[in-house]
Tab-separated table of C-alpha atoms in Angstrom:
chain	number	residue	atom	x	y	z
A	1	UNK	CA	241.811	168.391	29.288
A	2	UNK	CA	238.973	166.487	30.785
A	3	UNK	CA	237.067	164.484	28.220
A	4	UNK	CA	233.358	165.169	27.971
A	5	UNK	CA	230.975	162.271	28.386
A	6	UNK	CA	230.172	160.862	24.959
A	7	UNK	CA	226.563	161.382	23.940
A	8	UNK	CA	224.786	161.192	20.646
A	9	UNK	CA	221.431	162.069	19.186
A	10	UNK	CA	219.199	159.076	18.640
A	11	UNK	CA	218.874	157.873	15.074
A	12	UNK	CA	215.382	157.737	13.497
A	13	UNK	CA	215.437	153.966	14.021
A	14	UNK	CA	216.280	154.371	17.722
A	15	UNK	CA	213.526	156.949	18.100
A	16	UNK	CA	211.012	154.569	16.522
A	17	UNK	CA	212.131	151.775	18.842
A	18	UNK	CA	211.700	153.962	21.918
A	19	UNK	CA	208.281	155.174	20.772
A	20	UNK	CA	207.206	151.564	20.187
A	21	UNK	CA	208.459	150.593	23.649
A	22	UNK	CA	206.505	153.413	25.285
A	23	UNK	CA	203.359	152.372	23.422
A	24	UNK	CA	203.922	148.775	24.542
A	25	UNK	CA	204.180	149.864	28.190
A	26	UNK	CA	200.949	151.863	27.929
A	27	UNK	CA	199.193	148.866	26.380
A	28	UNK	CA	200.505	146.319	28.884
A	29	UNK	CA	200.049	148.219	32.142
A	30	UNK	CA	196.297	147.660	32.659
A	31	UNK	CA	196.747	143.894	32.235
A	32	UNK	CA	199.871	143.861	34.416
A	33	UNK	CA	198.114	145.698	37.244
A	34	UNK	CA	195.260	143.185	37.014
A	35	UNK	CA	197.623	140.195	37.139
A	36	UNK	CA	199.484	141.729	40.076
A	37	UNK	CA	196.591	140.810	42.374
A	38	UNK	CA	195.778	137.473	40.745
A	39	UNK	CA	195.195	134.835	43.458
A	40	UNK	CA	197.357	132.244	41.657
A	41	UNK	CA	201.065	132.501	42.600
A	42	UNK	CA	202.263	130.979	39.303
A	43	UNK	CA	200.502	133.735	37.359
A	44	UNK	CA	202.099	136.435	39.488
A	45	UNK	CA	205.445	134.667	39.054
A	46	UNK	CA	205.068	134.683	35.266
A	47	UNK	CA	204.225	138.370	35.441
A	48	UNK	CA	207.392	138.979	37.457
A	49	UNK	CA	209.473	137.186	34.855
A	50	UNK	CA	207.908	139.165	32.006
A	51	UNK	CA	208.418	142.527	33.717
A	52	UNK	CA	212.081	141.778	34.371
A	53	UNK	CA	212.601	140.769	30.750
A	54	UNK	CA	210.994	144.034	29.667
A	55	UNK	CA	213.479	145.995	31.771
A	56	UNK	CA	216.305	144.154	30.023
A	57	UNK	CA	214.832	144.483	26.539
A	58	UNK	CA	214.114	148.188	26.981
A	59	UNK	CA	217.482	149.026	28.480
A	60	UNK	CA	219.308	151.668	26.448
A	61	UNK	CA	222.713	153.193	27.160
A	62	UNK	CA	222.752	156.544	28.899
A	63	UNK	CA	224.624	158.162	26.020
A	64	UNK	CA	221.187	158.876	24.564
A	65	UNK	CA	220.378	161.077	27.534
A	66	UNK	CA	220.076	164.200	25.394
A	67	UNK	CA	216.994	162.850	23.633
A	68	UNK	CA	213.468	163.623	24.762
A	69	UNK	CA	212.259	160.131	23.842
A	70	UNK	CA	214.977	158.572	25.994
A	71	UNK	CA	213.888	160.580	29.031
A	72	UNK	CA	210.232	159.703	28.418
A	73	UNK	CA	211.033	155.997	28.121
A	74	UNK	CA	213.062	156.023	31.348
A	75	UNK	CA	210.218	157.768	33.158
A	76	UNK	CA	207.744	155.137	31.980
A	77	UNK	CA	210.045	152.329	33.115
A	78	UNK	CA	210.586	154.021	36.489
A	79	UNK	CA	206.913	154.751	37.162
A	80	UNK	CA	205.270	151.691	35.601
A	81	UNK	CA	207.377	148.555	35.107
A	82	UNK	CA	209.940	148.792	37.913
A	83	UNK	CA	207.515	149.543	40.795
A	84	UNK	CA	205.473	146.452	39.908
A	85	UNK	CA	208.639	144.349	39.948
A	86	UNK	CA	209.490	145.634	43.426
A	87	UNK	CA	206.003	144.767	44.657
A	88	UNK	CA	206.371	141.233	43.305
A	89	UNK	CA	209.771	140.904	44.975
A	90	UNK	CA	207.903	141.321	48.281
A	91	UNK	CA	205.084	138.958	47.331
A	92	UNK	CA	203.659	136.863	50.173
A	93	UNK	CA	204.363	133.690	48.188
A	94	UNK	CA	208.104	132.863	48.116
A	95	UNK	CA	207.720	131.337	44.646
A	96	UNK	CA	207.007	134.774	43.204
A	97	UNK	CA	209.941	136.463	44.926
A	98	UNK	CA	212.151	133.565	43.828
A	99	UNK	CA	211.137	134.127	40.211
A	100	UNK	CA	212.007	137.822	40.427
A	101	UNK	CA	215.475	136.992	41.755
A	102	UNK	CA	216.032	134.322	39.104
A	103	UNK	CA	214.981	136.741	36.383
A	104	UNK	CA	217.656	139.171	37.534
A	105	UNK	CA	220.397	136.576	37.084
A	106	UNK	CA	219.246	134.525	34.113
A	107	UNK	CA	220.293	135.178	30.533
A	108	UNK	CA	217.705	132.966	28.848
A	109	UNK	CA	214.070	132.024	29.368
A	110	UNK	CA	215.079	128.376	28.898
A	111	UNK	CA	216.424	128.466	32.458
A	112	UNK	CA	213.027	129.329	33.916
A	113	UNK	CA	211.187	126.700	35.926
A	114	UNK	CA	208.591	128.298	38.131
A	115	UNK	CA	206.938	125.235	39.611
A	116	UNK	CA	207.964	124.305	43.137
A	117	UNK	CA	206.451	121.191	44.682
A	118	UNK	CA	205.408	123.048	47.798
A	119	UNK	CA	206.261	126.453	49.174
A	120	UNK	CA	206.323	124.782	52.582
A	121	UNK	CA	209.539	123.052	51.503
A	122	UNK	CA	211.311	126.315	52.198
A	123	UNK	CA	210.086	126.705	55.776
A	124	UNK	CA	213.356	125.463	57.176
A	125	UNK	CA	216.963	126.495	56.991
A	126	UNK	CA	218.084	122.889	56.828
A	127	UNK	CA	219.216	121.970	53.339
A	128	UNK	CA	218.543	118.268	53.735
A	129	UNK	CA	214.872	118.850	54.505
A	130	UNK	CA	214.209	121.738	52.169
A	131	UNK	CA	216.092	120.530	49.152
A	132	UNK	CA	214.569	117.242	48.184
A	133	UNK	CA	210.885	116.836	48.989
A	134	UNK	CA	209.310	115.236	45.959
A	135	UNK	CA	212.185	116.166	43.637
A	136	UNK	CA	215.163	114.441	42.156
A	137	UNK	CA	218.446	116.348	42.339
A	138	UNK	CA	218.236	118.066	38.947
A	139	UNK	CA	214.629	119.147	39.285
A	140	UNK	CA	215.186	120.354	42.832
A	141	UNK	CA	218.104	122.522	41.757
A	142	UNK	CA	216.159	124.036	38.871
A	143	UNK	CA	213.131	124.783	41.025
A	144	UNK	CA	215.269	126.377	43.693
A	145	UNK	CA	216.694	128.953	41.306
A	146	UNK	CA	220.135	127.437	41.601
A	147	UNK	CA	222.588	127.636	38.737
A	148	UNK	CA	223.986	124.297	37.517
A	149	UNK	CA	226.797	122.791	39.569
A	150	UNK	CA	230.332	122.347	38.289
A	151	UNK	CA	231.934	123.515	35.065
A	152	UNK	CA	228.661	124.180	33.254
A	153	UNK	CA	227.528	126.518	36.003
A	154	UNK	CA	230.840	128.369	35.961
A	155	UNK	CA	230.731	128.742	32.167
A	156	UNK	CA	227.206	130.135	32.310
A	157	UNK	CA	228.197	132.642	34.992
A	158	UNK	CA	231.210	133.767	32.975
A	159	UNK	CA	229.093	134.031	29.833
A	160	UNK	CA	226.585	136.309	31.563
A	161	UNK	CA	229.278	138.581	32.987
A	162	UNK	CA	231.360	138.590	29.813
A	163	UNK	CA	228.423	139.406	27.573
A	164	UNK	CA	227.140	142.052	29.947
A	165	UNK	CA	223.646	140.610	29.572
A	166	UNK	CA	221.169	141.002	31.101
A	167	UNK	CA	221.834	144.610	31.938
A	168	UNK	CA	219.845	146.843	34.258
A	169	UNK	CA	219.984	150.584	34.824
A	170	UNK	CA	222.213	151.605	37.727
A	171	UNK	CA	219.333	153.393	39.461
A	172	UNK	CA	217.252	150.206	39.383
A	173	UNK	CA	220.032	148.155	40.956
A	174	UNK	CA	220.393	150.763	43.716
A	175	UNK	CA	216.657	150.546	44.447
A	176	UNK	CA	216.713	146.739	44.367
A	177	UNK	CA	219.495	146.439	46.931
A	178	UNK	CA	217.449	147.202	50.104
A	179	UNK	CA	214.843	144.630	49.071
A	180	UNK	CA	217.529	142.023	48.466
A	181	UNK	CA	219.108	142.778	51.831
A	182	UNK	CA	215.716	142.309	53.445
A	183	UNK	CA	215.117	139.014	51.616
A	184	UNK	CA	218.448	137.695	52.840
A	185	UNK	CA	217.028	137.600	56.347
A	186	UNK	CA	214.229	135.217	55.291
A	187	UNK	CA	214.015	131.668	56.623
A	188	UNK	CA	213.662	130.433	53.009
A	189	UNK	CA	217.154	129.296	52.050
A	190	UNK	CA	216.258	129.170	48.345
A	191	UNK	CA	215.527	132.881	48.397
A	192	UNK	CA	218.827	133.570	50.122
A	193	UNK	CA	220.609	131.473	47.507
A	194	UNK	CA	218.848	133.186	44.597
A	195	UNK	CA	219.821	136.541	46.096
A	196	UNK	CA	223.556	135.803	45.967
A	197	UNK	CA	223.257	134.211	42.504
A	198	UNK	CA	221.872	137.524	41.209
A	199	UNK	CA	224.806	139.540	42.561
A	200	UNK	CA	227.282	139.279	39.617
A	201	UNK	CA	224.832	140.631	37.019
A	202	UNK	CA	223.653	143.426	39.297
A	203	UNK	CA	227.248	144.251	40.229
A	204	UNK	CA	228.162	144.577	36.530
A	205	UNK	CA	225.110	146.796	36.000
A	206	UNK	CA	226.020	149.161	38.833
A	207	UNK	CA	229.377	150.437	37.619
A	208	UNK	CA	229.952	153.914	38.972
A	209	UNK	CA	227.926	153.241	42.138
A	210	UNK	CA	230.518	152.176	44.764
A	211	UNK	CA	228.054	152.113	47.658
A	212	UNK	CA	225.680	149.843	45.731
A	213	UNK	CA	228.503	147.528	44.714
A	214	UNK	CA	229.723	147.383	48.298
A	215	UNK	CA	226.241	146.407	49.430
A	216	UNK	CA	226.102	143.611	46.857
A	217	UNK	CA	229.491	142.275	47.937
A	218	UNK	CA	228.369	142.343	51.576
A	219	UNK	CA	225.403	140.130	50.620
A	220	UNK	CA	227.819	137.522	49.277
A	221	UNK	CA	229.963	137.765	52.399
A	222	UNK	CA	226.883	137.076	54.509
A	223	UNK	CA	226.119	134.153	52.217
A	224	UNK	CA	229.526	132.647	52.992
A	225	UNK	CA	228.410	132.313	56.610
A	226	UNK	CA	224.992	130.827	55.846
A	227	UNK	CA	224.117	127.568	57.581
A	228	UNK	CA	222.988	125.974	54.291
A	229	UNK	CA	225.817	124.589	52.179
A	230	UNK	CA	224.305	125.460	48.798
A	231	UNK	CA	223.888	129.096	49.815
A	232	UNK	CA	227.547	129.222	50.824
A	233	UNK	CA	228.563	127.585	47.537
A	234	UNK	CA	226.645	130.110	45.419
A	235	UNK	CA	227.971	133.001	47.482
A	236	UNK	CA	231.537	131.821	46.890
A	237	UNK	CA	230.920	131.459	43.143
A	238	UNK	CA	229.341	134.920	42.951
A	239	UNK	CA	232.337	136.488	44.694
């Protein structure tokens, strides 16, 4: 016999959590919509980071899908938080888009460094020019959204995948994919690198969506042919 998908009714504690999350979204949205058009890129970047963290914090397994509160929470995430994140992913300032991509792949706010010496640093596909203007090696890597080199970087990647955190809803990953594919055509190599760095977490979040997973793998394959070495390196690690 075919096993039925396991579902359960939310406990009173889970219901209270979901109600609190919905209230938080309603409270935050007016301020978020105001910050979305703020003229300062760093403020929009911080907003992008916060919205992504909210998606992670408010993620709940689909086995609660028989509960009214679960459906209401998902609707609020889909119609409020996620659309703003997509808008920020297409921000005119590459720093903002970079922050969105980093937030998708980062398991701790300690890894966040928004400041980039100049967005003009990214106006070339040549790593030697774009990678080191005004930065030492460590600062340049952090600002670019790059995971640490060597064993530490590998351990962090394995920790993220092994822990399954952060985790995003499958439908959100599917909707993110076209934007990521579009960003991979940008001249900004840091954005291309951040795109492939985000692939493992999004891949793990999209189980049951073969077409989405195939699209994510194809991004990494494209990254292997990039003319910037660090993009190729991150693509190989993500694969």
